[in-house]
Amino acid sequence: MIDKFRADPMSALAPIPSGACVAVGGFGSSGRPDTLLDALCDLDRRGLHVIVNNVGSDFTGIGRLLAEGRIRRLTASFPVLPDFYDEYFAGRVELELIPQGTLAERLRAGGAGIPAFYTPSGAGTMLTDGTFPLGYDPDGQVAERMQAREHRSFSGREHVLEYGIVADFALVKAHKGDRKGNLRFRLSARNFNPLAAMSGRYTFAEVEHLVAAGDLAPDDIHLPGVFVDEVLLRSELSPRQPAIPRSGS
Amino acid sequence: MIDKFRADPMSALAPIPSGACVAVGGFGSSGRPDTLLDALCDLDRRGLHVIVNNVGSDFTGIGRLLAEGRIRRLTASFPVLPDFYDEYFAGRVELELIPQGTLAERLRAGGAGIPAFYTPSGAGTMLTDGTFPLGYDPDGQVAERMQAREHRSFSGREHVLEYGIVADFALVKAHKGDRKGNLRFRLSARNFNPLAAMSGRYTFAEVEHLVAAGDLAPDDIHLPGVFVDEVLLRSELSPRQPAIPRSGS
Amino acid sequence: MTETAATAAVGGRSREAIAQRLAADLRDGYVVNLGVGIPLLVPRFIPPDVEVILHAENGVLGLGPPAADGQEDPDLTDAGKQPATVITGAAIVDSALSFAVVRGGHLDVTVLGALQVSGRGDLANWYVPGRNPAVGGAMDLVAGAREVWAVMEHVDRAGQPKIVERCTFPLTGRHVVTRVYTDLAVFHVADGQLRLTECAPGVSPAAVRDRTAAPYIEDLAGRDGSGAGALRRG
Amino acid sequence: MTETAATAAVGGRSREAIAQRLAADLRDGYVVNLGVGIPLLVPRFIPPDVEVILHAENGVLGLGPPAADGQEDPDLTDAGKQPATVITGAAIVDSALSFAVVRGGHLDVTVLGALQVSGRGDLANWYVPGRNPAVGGAMDLVAGAREVWAVMEHVDRAGQPKIVERCTFPLTGRHVVTRVYTDLAVFHVADGQLRLTECAPGVSPAAVRDRTAAPYIEDLAGRDGSGAGALRRG
């Protein structure tokens, strides 16, 4: 029988290796899978490529990953946290900056088997012309730039070709979930969660409430369980866990 | 104040001209906007380009449009109705045959401002190589073939470029709707309805139940009202209206 | 292959037995799409300890048995537009998300009837020229599902092989079929190479060979492909 | 334009008055996205007989006022991550559908702050080189909304014009701005041509001209563009 519930985040997330590409749901702290992110930190995973809309404004969640020096590359639209930029300009983290709607669509496309699509967003800007600095050298010089996008005109208007994102793993947070992996979100905490879940080759969902199969009516499910591999309960302690001081790296 | 409810289908749909391109929701008779389709017939519109997954199996709904000779071109994945093929092979209706998933994604893309995307579906087949007959001459010869798709390889696999569909109008059916145009569907009657609605430059929704704004909680709305321009009540008589005998055309 | 050999009765599995044989290969937790014909017979043979999520193109994940008489709900049909039910824990999605499941590789297996399968795994199942063309979700299913299992009679009504070197009917997809289940045999396809892994009870490898028009490796030692196998021409 | 002229006080609208002037142009039924800064002041000035659906990038359609103290819900924020509320009849969507609304042309107006606007309607508002880059939804909004209304002070803190012949800051989008609302004036952009349609109360056309570094047509006869207008160089 299908039972995707796992009691222990640490053992569930153990297969995620250092260096993995991980898509994460949430918009700031709203809808962010803090329990799963904490487990990733407690497992001491490093060199991660994290895909998330924004870092948030403190050292919880993605901020903790950052503070502990676990992120190699961030793909995001709005990093926010000033400490992130210190790391970026110092050459310790790469930043792939993507328009928010393009990021959402790329995650969906990856999960939907669409390898690439055209969008007008960002056409003719430095985020698509190959000039935006992906990363810096330790001496502050640009080490690498984001790849230029193919441009193509449709109906007389410039568009860029963007690729679907398939992440090795996805970490998302839902309000309710059942043992088949069906998820329901609450208000604007939905945001990137369904899309990150679709994008993951293997997807972990942190839920506030584990409900019996059938408690969520078929029409009330926001994301069907076929996109979710394991379901874990959110720990109430998560948001209050302190960040471990930044490691050397 | 925003009030998208209209009492009379005939006057509401009057702006749809003959020759228009109309996307229609439904999968067979499930979720099909019969009241709106009947109004279109009663308004005597002709030469329509109808985009719908399938015609259904009788002379209600799309079948009535067909029986009355109102369809110039059908874009569909599964026409079904034998009488449709009689019209097709006789050169009275064109058929643009599209894989079902591609059709759904093209409607969504059109509504989402994505002019084109790549998909593996149909690559290397006669639905994408320019050989499928779009239409026939009255003498039974192929008059025109479907346009060949650009092919491109991603990760070593052939894909085709498919274009977003923006329809002049969309006709969809929902279970519940409010005066802001918010819609909720029921079970598998959802199918193509949200996508057809997104695709329409101007979208009419037929609902079984008109509810007060706020009756549908924000998390229970399947399609937000921004995609819907006018809301009409389903007539219980619709599915039983007989087809008018086929006209000359 | 001679016509005499192809048309002679050789025993083999009934339609139900083909479905049962295929059902035995489904694993717990699989997400599966079933086409019309023999594939629709599969659910009744799924072992009780195996839970499979049935996907229907029109947006059902967790399709149940057909609706009983008098219990039909016009808002709940399968992909063949027949009145359906859902299992506990089912989810409904729109058609775009339904095919995101398919194309995105979230469908483990699609089980489809076939007109022809080529030795490289090409599938023809959507269109007989001269008849009425309709494709539905077939091209998306074969392009997207992790495994494509073709189910069919080994030869057509005229006794002609349906496993062929090159499909003569219009293709549904190239290099997509991963297994073929027929009344006479089970084949696997990997890296463009067809392998005969199993003959139906009472059916000889020679009988299969006589009725198969594509080259294949005979690999009957084990269904895991552990046998060495020798290249045979059909 | 001289620096003396540009920095001299010329009156004009306060930030609130700019927001109020813009709010008067919103029509009943508009779907509107508001950026940070002056745009966030707009809702308080929307006339009571005008119903506007406010869109927030994080998936809210029908954003209400900020949440009152003690009424914050961590699951309900605006695009600036501040505790928010929704109006009756609001809908929540995921981020992909939220931007489908934007890119698909279902947003009537996006109201954005600006660093610079060019005479052809180019907008720069996401990045000051040397500072921390972040783009959010700005590039999607300007590419997708039917109208892009830039709201800003007419000159920067150093007194330099922000309406320029060519943007020196990195672009958010090319040929996207359709209107500019400043403390001194209102401009429309159509077909790559900037038109001054209105001066703020007490502000002379000459004062606007002195503080504008892009060519424009003076078209003060009517906001509808019925005036003939003469080409001026800023």
PDB file of N, CA, C and O in Angstrom, chain A residues 27 30 54 77-78 85 89 97-102 104-105 119 121-122 124-127 132 157 186-192 194-195, chain D residues 57-58 60 73-77 79 81 92 94-96 99 103 126-127 131-137 139-140 143 170-172 174:
ATOM      1  N   PHE A  27       7.781  31.875   0.085  1.00  0.00           N
ATOM      2  CA  PHE A  27       7.959  33.269  -0.332  1.00  0.00           C
ATOM      3  C   PHE A  27       8.319  34.012   0.950  1.00  0.00           C
ATOM      4  O   PHE A  27       7.444  34.290   1.775  1.00  0.00           O
ATOM      5  N   SER A  30       6.841  32.695   4.466  1.00  0.00           N
ATOM      6  CA  SER A  30       5.478  32.207   4.246  1.00  0.00           C
ATOM      7  C   SER A  30       5.497  30.973   3.359  1.00  0.00           C
ATOM      8  O   SER A  30       5.887  31.037   2.190  1.00  0.00           O
ATOM      9  N   ASN A  54      13.161  33.654  -2.797  1.00  0.00           N
ATOM     10  CA  ASN A  54      13.961  34.603  -2.032  1.00  0.00           C
ATOM     11  C   ASN A  54      14.506  33.962  -0.770  1.00  0.00           C
ATOM     12  O   ASN A  54      14.031  32.928  -0.324  1.00  0.00           O
ATOM     13  N   SER A  77      14.815  35.208  -7.465  1.00  0.00           N
ATOM     14  CA  SER A  77      14.446  36.491  -8.063  1.00  0.00           C
ATOM     15  C   SER A  77      14.744  37.658  -7.119  1.00  0.00           C
ATOM     16  O   SER A  77      14.925  38.778  -7.557  1.00  0.00           O
ATOM     17  N   PHE A  78      14.779  37.365  -5.814  1.00  0.00           N
ATOM     18  CA  PHE A  78      14.857  38.468  -4.857  1.00  0.00           C
ATOM     19  C   PHE A  78      15.544  37.982  -3.578  1.00  0.00           C
ATOM     20  O   PHE A  78      14.885  37.622  -2.601  1.00  0.00           O
ATOM     21  N   TYR A  85      24.399  39.047  -0.013  1.00  0.00           N
ATOM     22  CA  TYR A  85      25.188  39.810  -0.979  1.00  0.00           C
ATOM     23  C   TYR A  85      26.661  39.884  -0.564  1.00  0.00           C
ATOM     24  O   TYR A  85      27.545  39.905  -1.409  1.00  0.00           O
ATOM     25  N   PHE A  89      29.343  38.901  -3.337  1.00  0.00           N
ATOM     26  CA  PHE A  89      30.418  39.772  -3.813  1.00  0.00           C
ATOM     27  C   PHE A  89      31.794  39.257  -3.384  1.00  0.00           C
ATOM     28  O   PHE A  89      32.811  39.578  -4.004  1.00  0.00           O
ATOM     29  N   LEU A  97      20.162  35.184 -11.136  1.00  0.00           N
ATOM     30  CA  LEU A  97      18.999  36.035 -10.864  1.00  0.00           C
ATOM     31  C   LEU A  97      17.997  35.902 -12.012  1.00  0.00           C
ATOM     32  O   LEU A  97      18.337  36.137 -13.175  1.00  0.00           O
ATOM     33  N   ILE A  98      16.764  35.539 -11.670  1.00  0.00           N
ATOM     34  CA  ILE A  98      15.744  35.185 -12.656  1.00  0.00           C
ATOM     35  C   ILE A  98      14.475  35.980 -12.350  1.00  0.00           C
ATOM     36  O   ILE A  98      14.061  36.021 -11.194  1.00  0.00           O
ATOM     37  N   PRO A  99      13.846  36.559 -13.356  1.00  0.00           N
ATOM     38  CA  PRO A  99      12.548  37.215 -13.077  1.00  0.00           C
ATOM     39  C   PRO A  99      11.585  36.227 -12.402  1.00  0.00           C
ATOM     40  O   PRO A  99      11.550  35.049 -12.757  1.00  0.00           O
ATOM     41  N   GLN A 100      10.837  36.734 -11.457  1.00  0.00           N
ATOM     42  CA  GLN A 100      10.016  35.862 -10.605  1.00  0.00           C
ATOM     43  C   GLN A 100       9.046  34.981 -11.389  1.00  0.00           C
ATOM     44  O   GLN A 100       8.890  33.797 -11.105  1.00  0.00           O
ATOM     45  N   GLY A 101       8.390  35.584 -12.401  1.00  0.00           N
ATOM     46  CA  GLY A 101       7.445  34.799 -13.191  1.00  0.00           C
ATOM     47  C   GLY A 101       8.147  33.754 -14.043  1.00  0.00           C
ATOM     48  O   GLY A 101       7.627  32.661 -14.265  1.00  0.00           O
ATOM     49  N   THR A 102       9.338  34.084 -14.514  1.00  0.00           N
ATOM     50  CA  THR A 102      10.120  33.127 -15.290  1.00  0.00           C
ATOM     51  C   THR A 102      10.557  31.976 -14.399  1.00  0.00           C
ATOM     52  O   THR A 102      10.515  30.810 -14.798  1.00  0.00           O
ATOM     53  N   ALA A 104       9.019  30.837 -11.704  1.00  0.00           N
ATOM     54  CA  ALA A 104       7.846  29.997 -11.425  1.00  0.00           C
ATOM     55  C   ALA A 104       7.531  29.116 -12.631  1.00  0.00           C
ATOM     56  O   ALA A 104       7.280  27.908 -12.498  1.00  0.00           O
ATOM     57  N   GLU A 105       7.569  29.719 -13.820  1.00  0.00           N
ATOM     58  CA  GLU A 105       7.232  28.973 -15.036  1.00  0.00           C
ATOM     59  C   GLU A 105       8.286  27.927 -15.355  1.00  0.00           C
ATOM     60  O   GLU A 105       7.965  26.837 -15.847  1.00  0.00           O
ATOM     61  N   THR A 119       9.441  33.517 -23.384  1.00  0.00           N
ATOM     62  CA  THR A 119       8.732  34.502 -22.569  1.00  0.00           C
ATOM     63  C   THR A 119       9.252  35.890 -22.903  1.00  0.00           C
ATOM     64  O   THR A 119      10.438  36.055 -23.225  1.00  0.00           O
ATOM     65  N   SER A 121       9.470  38.221 -20.700  1.00  0.00           N
ATOM     66  CA  SER A 121      10.047  38.790 -19.466  1.00  0.00           C
ATOM     67  C   SER A 121      11.571  38.803 -19.541  1.00  0.00           C
ATOM     68  O   SER A 121      12.191  37.765 -19.748  1.00  0.00           O
ATOM     69  N   GLY A 122      12.134  39.974 -19.364  1.00  0.00           N
ATOM     70  CA  GLY A 122      13.587  40.092 -19.315  1.00  0.00           C
ATOM     71  C   GLY A 122      14.262  40.219 -20.663  1.00  0.00           C
ATOM     72  O   GLY A 122      15.488  40.393 -20.715  1.00  0.00           O
ATOM     73  N   GLY A 124      16.019  41.612 -23.721  1.00  0.00           N
ATOM     74  CA  GLY A 124      16.753  42.860 -23.919  1.00  0.00           C
ATOM     75  C   GLY A 124      17.290  43.480 -22.646  1.00  0.00           C
ATOM     76  O   GLY A 124      17.620  44.663 -22.631  1.00  0.00           O
ATOM     77  N   THR A 125      17.387  42.695 -21.573  1.00  0.00           N
ATOM     78  CA  THR A 125      17.941  43.226 -20.317  1.00  0.00           C
ATOM     79  C   THR A 125      19.226  42.471 -19.964  1.00  0.00           C
ATOM     80  O   THR A 125      19.550  41.451 -20.570  1.00  0.00           O
ATOM     81  N   MET A 126      19.918  42.947 -18.939  1.00  0.00           N
ATOM     82  CA  MET A 126      21.179  42.313 -18.568  1.00  0.00           C
ATOM     83  C   MET A 126      20.967  40.964 -17.887  1.00  0.00           C
ATOM     84  O   MET A 126      21.930  40.231 -17.676  1.00  0.00           O
ATOM     85  N   LEU A 127      19.724  40.610 -17.565  1.00  0.00           N
ATOM     86  CA  LEU A 127      19.499  39.271 -17.032  1.00  0.00           C
ATOM     87  C   LEU A 127      19.409  38.222 -18.142  1.00  0.00           C
ATOM     88  O   LEU A 127      19.382  37.031 -17.861  1.00  0.00           O
ATOM     89  N   PHE A 132      25.085  39.691 -16.727  1.00  0.00           N
ATOM     90  CA  PHE A 132      24.919  39.719 -15.273  1.00  0.00           C
ATOM     91  C   PHE A 132      25.931  38.780 -14.601  1.00  0.00           C
ATOM     92  O   PHE A 132      26.063  37.620 -15.000  1.00  0.00           O
ATOM     93  N   ARG A 157       7.563  41.047 -31.347  1.00  0.00           N
ATOM     94  CA  ARG A 157       8.023  41.380 -30.007  1.00  0.00           C
ATOM     95  C   ARG A 157       9.134  40.424 -29.588  1.00  0.00           C
ATOM     96  O   ARG A 157       9.042  39.227 -29.817  1.00  0.00           O
ATOM     97  N   ARG A 186      -2.441  26.789   2.190  1.00  0.00           N
ATOM     98  CA  ARG A 186      -3.325  27.761   2.825  1.00  0.00           C
ATOM     99  C   ARG A 186      -2.903  29.180   2.427  1.00  0.00           C
ATOM    100  O   ARG A 186      -1.761  29.576   2.606  1.00  0.00           O
ATOM    101  N   LEU A 187      -3.856  29.884   1.827  1.00  0.00           N
ATOM    102  CA  LEU A 187      -3.691  31.285   1.441  1.00  0.00           C
ATOM    103  C   LEU A 187      -2.375  31.504   0.676  1.00  0.00           C
ATOM    104  O   LEU A 187      -2.007  30.683  -0.147  1.00  0.00           O
ATOM    105  N   SER A 188      -1.710  32.630   0.937  1.00  0.00           N
ATOM    106  CA  SER A 188      -0.560  32.936   0.083  1.00  0.00           C
ATOM    107  C   SER A 188       0.677  32.124   0.448  1.00  0.00           C
ATOM    108  O   SER A 188       1.743  32.320  -0.147  1.00  0.00           O
ATOM    109  N   ALA A 189       0.554  31.193   1.384  1.00  0.00           N
ATOM    110  CA  ALA A 189       1.652  30.257   1.643  1.00  0.00           C
ATOM    111  C   ALA A 189       1.754  29.212   0.528  1.00  0.00           C
ATOM    112  O   ALA A 189       2.680  28.411   0.514  1.00  0.00           O
ATOM    113  N   ARG A 190       0.803  29.224  -0.407  1.00  0.00           N
ATOM    114  CA  ARG A 190       0.884  28.294  -1.538  1.00  0.00           C
ATOM    115  C   ARG A 190       2.069  28.679  -2.432  1.00  0.00           C
ATOM    116  O   ARG A 190       2.921  27.862  -2.712  1.00  0.00           O
ATOM    117  N   ASN A 191       2.061  29.883  -2.923  1.00  0.00           N
ATOM    118  CA  ASN A 191       3.096  30.488  -3.780  1.00  0.00           C
ATOM    119  C   ASN A 191       3.895  29.496  -4.636  1.00  0.00           C
ATOM    120  O   ASN A 191       3.363  28.907  -5.559  1.00  0.00           O
ATOM    121  N   PHE A 192       5.177  29.335  -4.365  1.00  0.00           N
ATOM    122  CA  PHE A 192       6.033  28.488  -5.211  1.00  0.00           C
ATOM    123  C   PHE A 192       5.956  27.002  -4.851  1.00  0.00           C
ATOM    124  O   PHE A 192       6.603  26.179  -5.516  1.00  0.00           O
ATOM    125  N   PRO A 194       3.690  24.404  -5.033  1.00  0.00           N
ATOM    126  CA  PRO A 194       3.312  23.370  -6.008  1.00  0.00           C
ATOM    127  C   PRO A 194       4.326  23.250  -7.142  1.00  0.00           C
ATOM    128  O   PRO A 194       4.560  22.160  -7.665  1.00  0.00           O
ATOM    129  N   LEU A 195       4.945  24.367  -7.511  1.00  0.00           N
ATOM    130  CA  LEU A 195       5.857  24.394  -8.650  1.00  0.00           C
ATOM    131  C   LEU A 195       7.186  23.768  -8.296  1.00  0.00           C
ATOM    132  O   LEU A 195       7.765  23.010  -9.079  1.00  0.00           O
TER     133      LEU A 195
ATOM    134  N   GLU D  57       2.093  39.577  -6.435  1.00  0.00           N
ATOM    135  CA  GLU D  57       2.886  38.583  -7.175  1.00  0.00           C
ATOM    136  C   GLU D  57       2.827  37.200  -6.530  1.00  0.00           C
ATOM    137  O   GLU D  57       2.920  36.183  -7.208  1.00  0.00           O
ATOM    138  N   ASN D  58       2.737  37.163  -5.197  1.00  0.00           N
ATOM    139  CA  ASN D  58       2.769  35.868  -4.518  1.00  0.00           C
ATOM    140  C   ASN D  58       1.433  35.139  -4.573  1.00  0.00           C
ATOM    141  O   ASN D  58       1.237  34.170  -3.840  1.00  0.00           O
ATOM    142  N   VAL D  60      -2.024  36.506  -4.741  1.00  0.00           N
ATOM    143  CA  VAL D  60      -3.278  37.034  -4.206  1.00  0.00           C
ATOM    144  C   VAL D  60      -3.972  37.867  -5.280  1.00  0.00           C
ATOM    145  O   VAL D  60      -3.364  38.770  -5.855  1.00  0.00           O
ATOM    146  N   ASP D  73      -1.511  36.996   9.924  1.00  0.00           N
ATOM    147  CA  ASP D  73      -1.566  35.560   9.623  1.00  0.00           C
ATOM    148  C   ASP D  73      -0.314  35.241   8.823  1.00  0.00           C
ATOM    149  O   ASP D  73      -0.129  35.784   7.728  1.00  0.00           O
ATOM    150  N   PRO D  74       0.558  34.372   9.335  1.00  0.00           N
ATOM    151  CA  PRO D  74       1.804  34.105   8.598  1.00  0.00           C
ATOM    152  C   PRO D  74       1.573  33.507   7.213  1.00  0.00           C
ATOM    153  O   PRO D  74       2.464  33.550   6.365  1.00  0.00           O
ATOM    154  N   ASP D  75       0.375  32.978   6.976  1.00  0.00           N
ATOM    155  CA  ASP D  75       0.059  32.410   5.667  1.00  0.00           C
ATOM    156  C   ASP D  75      -0.557  33.428   4.720  1.00  0.00           C
ATOM    157  O   ASP D  75      -1.017  33.060   3.633  1.00  0.00           O
ATOM    158  N   LEU D  76      -0.601  34.679   5.109  1.00  0.00           N
ATOM    159  CA  LEU D  76      -1.200  35.686   4.223  1.00  0.00           C
ATOM    160  C   LEU D  76      -0.371  36.961   4.250  1.00  0.00           C
ATOM    161  O   LEU D  76      -0.463  37.763   5.177  1.00  0.00           O
ATOM    162  N   THR D  77       0.445  37.118   3.210  1.00  0.00           N
ATOM    163  CA  THR D  77       1.277  38.310   3.106  1.00  0.00           C
ATOM    164  C   THR D  77       1.112  38.924   1.723  1.00  0.00           C
ATOM    165  O   THR D  77       0.589  38.287   0.810  1.00  0.00           O
ATOM    166  N   ALA D  79       3.195  41.048  -1.564  1.00  0.00           N
ATOM    167  CA  ALA D  79       4.421  40.725  -2.302  1.00  0.00           C
ATOM    168  C   ALA D  79       5.649  41.317  -1.627  1.00  0.00           C
ATOM    169  O   ALA D  79       6.772  40.935  -1.945  1.00  0.00           O
ATOM    170  N   LYS D  81       6.061  40.867   1.495  1.00  0.00           N
ATOM    171  CA  LYS D  81       6.155  39.964   2.652  1.00  0.00           C
ATOM    172  C   LYS D  81       5.588  40.591   3.930  1.00  0.00           C
ATOM    173  O   LYS D  81       5.901  40.149   5.041  1.00  0.00           O
ATOM    174  N   ILE D  92      -6.917  32.884  -4.395  1.00  0.00           N
ATOM    175  CA  ILE D  92      -5.488  32.611  -4.217  1.00  0.00           C
ATOM    176  C   ILE D  92      -5.046  31.650  -5.319  1.00  0.00           C
ATOM    177  O   ILE D  92      -5.744  30.680  -5.621  1.00  0.00           O
ATOM    178  N   ASP D  94      -1.266  29.831  -7.311  1.00  0.00           N
ATOM    179  CA  ASP D  94       0.169  29.620  -7.123  1.00  0.00           C
ATOM    180  C   ASP D  94       0.950  30.640  -7.948  1.00  0.00           C
ATOM    181  O   ASP D  94       0.375  31.397  -8.728  1.00  0.00           O
ATOM    182  N   SER D  95       2.271  30.640  -7.783  1.00  0.00           N
ATOM    183  CA  SER D  95       3.090  31.670  -8.422  1.00  0.00           C
ATOM    184  C   SER D  95       3.087  31.553  -9.937  1.00  0.00           C
ATOM    185  O   SER D  95       3.208  32.571 -10.634  1.00  0.00           O
ATOM    186  N   ALA D  96       2.949  30.347 -10.474  1.00  0.00           N
ATOM    187  CA  ALA D  96       2.916  30.212 -11.935  1.00  0.00           C
ATOM    188  C   ALA D  96       1.630  30.811 -12.502  1.00  0.00           C
ATOM    189  O   ALA D  96       1.663  31.542 -13.492  1.00  0.00           O
ATOM    190  N   PHE D  99       1.668  34.644 -12.330  1.00  0.00           N
ATOM    191  CA  PHE D  99       2.364  35.305 -13.433  1.00  0.00           C
ATOM    192  C   PHE D  99       1.751  34.980 -14.788  1.00  0.00           C
ATOM    193  O   PHE D  99       2.029  35.663 -15.764  1.00  0.00           O
ATOM    194  N   ARG D 103       1.633  37.932 -17.382  1.00  0.00           N
ATOM    195  CA  ARG D 103       2.163  37.831 -18.748  1.00  0.00           C
ATOM    196  C   ARG D 103       1.069  37.667 -19.785  1.00  0.00           C
ATOM    197  O   ARG D 103       1.222  38.049 -20.943  1.00  0.00           O
ATOM    198  N   TRP D 126      15.162  48.320 -11.424  1.00  0.00           N
ATOM    199  CA  TRP D 126      15.444  47.143 -10.607  1.00  0.00           C
ATOM    200  C   TRP D 126      16.839  47.110 -10.004  1.00  0.00           C
ATOM    201  O   TRP D 126      17.058  46.348  -9.064  1.00  0.00           O
ATOM    202  N   TYR D 127      17.740  47.938 -10.493  1.00  0.00           N
ATOM    203  CA  TYR D 127      19.132  47.703 -10.110  1.00  0.00           C
ATOM    204  C   TYR D 127      19.951  48.971 -10.262  1.00  0.00           C
ATOM    205  O   TYR D 127      19.996  49.574 -11.331  1.00  0.00           O
ATOM    206  N   ARG D 131      25.102  48.310  -6.135  1.00  0.00           N
ATOM    207  CA  ARG D 131      24.284  47.954  -4.982  1.00  0.00           C
ATOM    208  C   ARG D 131      23.790  46.521  -5.140  1.00  0.00           C
ATOM    209  O   ARG D 131      24.256  45.780  -6.002  1.00  0.00           O
ATOM    210  N   ASN D 132      22.865  46.089  -4.278  1.00  0.00           N
ATOM    211  CA  ASN D 132      22.461  44.681  -4.267  1.00  0.00           C
ATOM    212  C   ASN D 132      21.394  44.391  -5.327  1.00  0.00           C
ATOM    213  O   ASN D 132      20.291  44.925  -5.240  1.00  0.00           O
ATOM    214  N   PRO D 133      21.698  43.551  -6.305  1.00  0.00           N
ATOM    215  CA  PRO D 133      20.709  43.283  -7.354  1.00  0.00           C
ATOM    216  C   PRO D 133      19.588  42.354  -6.892  1.00  0.00           C
ATOM    217  O   PRO D 133      19.834  41.359  -6.212  1.00  0.00           O
ATOM    218  N   ALA D 134      18.359  42.702  -7.252  1.00  0.00           N
ATOM    219  CA  ALA D 134      17.173  41.879  -6.978  1.00  0.00           C
ATOM    220  C   ALA D 134      16.121  42.326  -7.974  1.00  0.00           C
ATOM    221  O   ALA D 134      15.949  43.522  -8.200  1.00  0.00           O
ATOM    222  N   VAL D 135      15.430  41.399  -8.594  1.00  0.00           N
ATOM    223  CA  VAL D 135      14.493  41.793  -9.645  1.00  0.00           C
ATOM    224  C   VAL D 135      13.045  41.512  -9.289  1.00  0.00           C
ATOM    225  O   VAL D 135      12.141  42.248  -9.696  1.00  0.00           O
ATOM    226  N   GLY D 136      12.774  40.460  -8.504  1.00  0.00           N
ATOM    227  CA  GLY D 136      11.391  40.122  -8.179  1.00  0.00           C
ATOM    228  C   GLY D 136      10.578  39.938  -9.452  1.00  0.00           C
ATOM    229  O   GLY D 136      11.058  39.376 -10.431  1.00  0.00           O
ATOM    230  N   GLY D 137       9.356  40.468  -9.448  1.00  0.00           N
ATOM    231  CA  GLY D 137       8.480  40.295 -10.596  1.00  0.00           C
ATOM    232  C   GLY D 137       8.486  41.469 -11.564  1.00  0.00           C
ATOM    233  O   GLY D 137       7.679  41.506 -12.496  1.00  0.00           O
ATOM    234  N   MET D 139      10.294  42.544 -14.084  1.00  0.00           N
ATOM    235  CA  MET D 139      10.439  42.335 -15.538  1.00  0.00           C
ATOM    236  C   MET D 139       9.228  41.634 -16.138  1.00  0.00           C
ATOM    237  O   MET D 139       8.893  41.854 -17.300  1.00  0.00           O
ATOM    238  N   ASP D 140       8.581  40.762 -15.358  1.00  0.00           N
ATOM    239  CA  ASP D 140       7.358  40.108 -15.819  1.00  0.00           C
ATOM    240  C   ASP D 140       6.211  41.114 -15.881  1.00  0.00           C
ATOM    241  O   ASP D 140       5.413  41.104 -16.826  1.00  0.00           O
ATOM    242  N   ALA D 143       6.559  43.448 -18.825  1.00  0.00           N
ATOM    243  CA  ALA D 143       6.386  42.736 -20.095  1.00  0.00           C
ATOM    244  C   ALA D 143       4.936  42.335 -20.316  1.00  0.00           C
ATOM    245  O   ALA D 143       4.495  42.203 -21.456  1.00  0.00           O
ATOM    246  N   PRO D 170      20.553  49.895 -15.683  1.00  0.00           N
ATOM    247  CA  PRO D 170      20.120  48.688 -16.418  1.00  0.00           C
ATOM    248  C   PRO D 170      18.595  48.658 -16.583  1.00  0.00           C
ATOM    249  O   PRO D 170      17.857  49.004 -15.654  1.00  0.00           O
ATOM    250  N   LEU D 171      18.157  48.228 -17.757  1.00  0.00           N
ATOM    251  CA  LEU D 171      16.727  48.262 -18.069  1.00  0.00           C
ATOM    252  C   LEU D 171      15.944  47.152 -17.377  1.00  0.00           C
ATOM    253  O   LEU D 171      16.435  46.046 -17.187  1.00  0.00           O
ATOM    254  N   THR D 172      14.694  47.490 -17.055  1.00  0.00           N
ATOM    255  CA  THR D 172      13.713  46.489 -16.623  1.00  0.00           C
ATOM    256  C   THR D 172      12.953  45.973 -17.843  1.00  0.00           C
ATOM    257  O   THR D 172      12.575  44.800 -17.904  1.00  0.00           O
ATOM    258  N   ARG D 174      12.064  47.240 -22.323  1.00  0.00           N
ATOM    259  CA  ARG D 174      12.145  48.206 -23.423  1.00  0.00           C
ATOM    260  C   ARG D 174      10.748  48.547 -23.914  1.00  0.00           C
ATOM    261  O   ARG D 174       9.940  47.648 -24.131  1.00  0.00           O
TER     262      ARG D 174
END
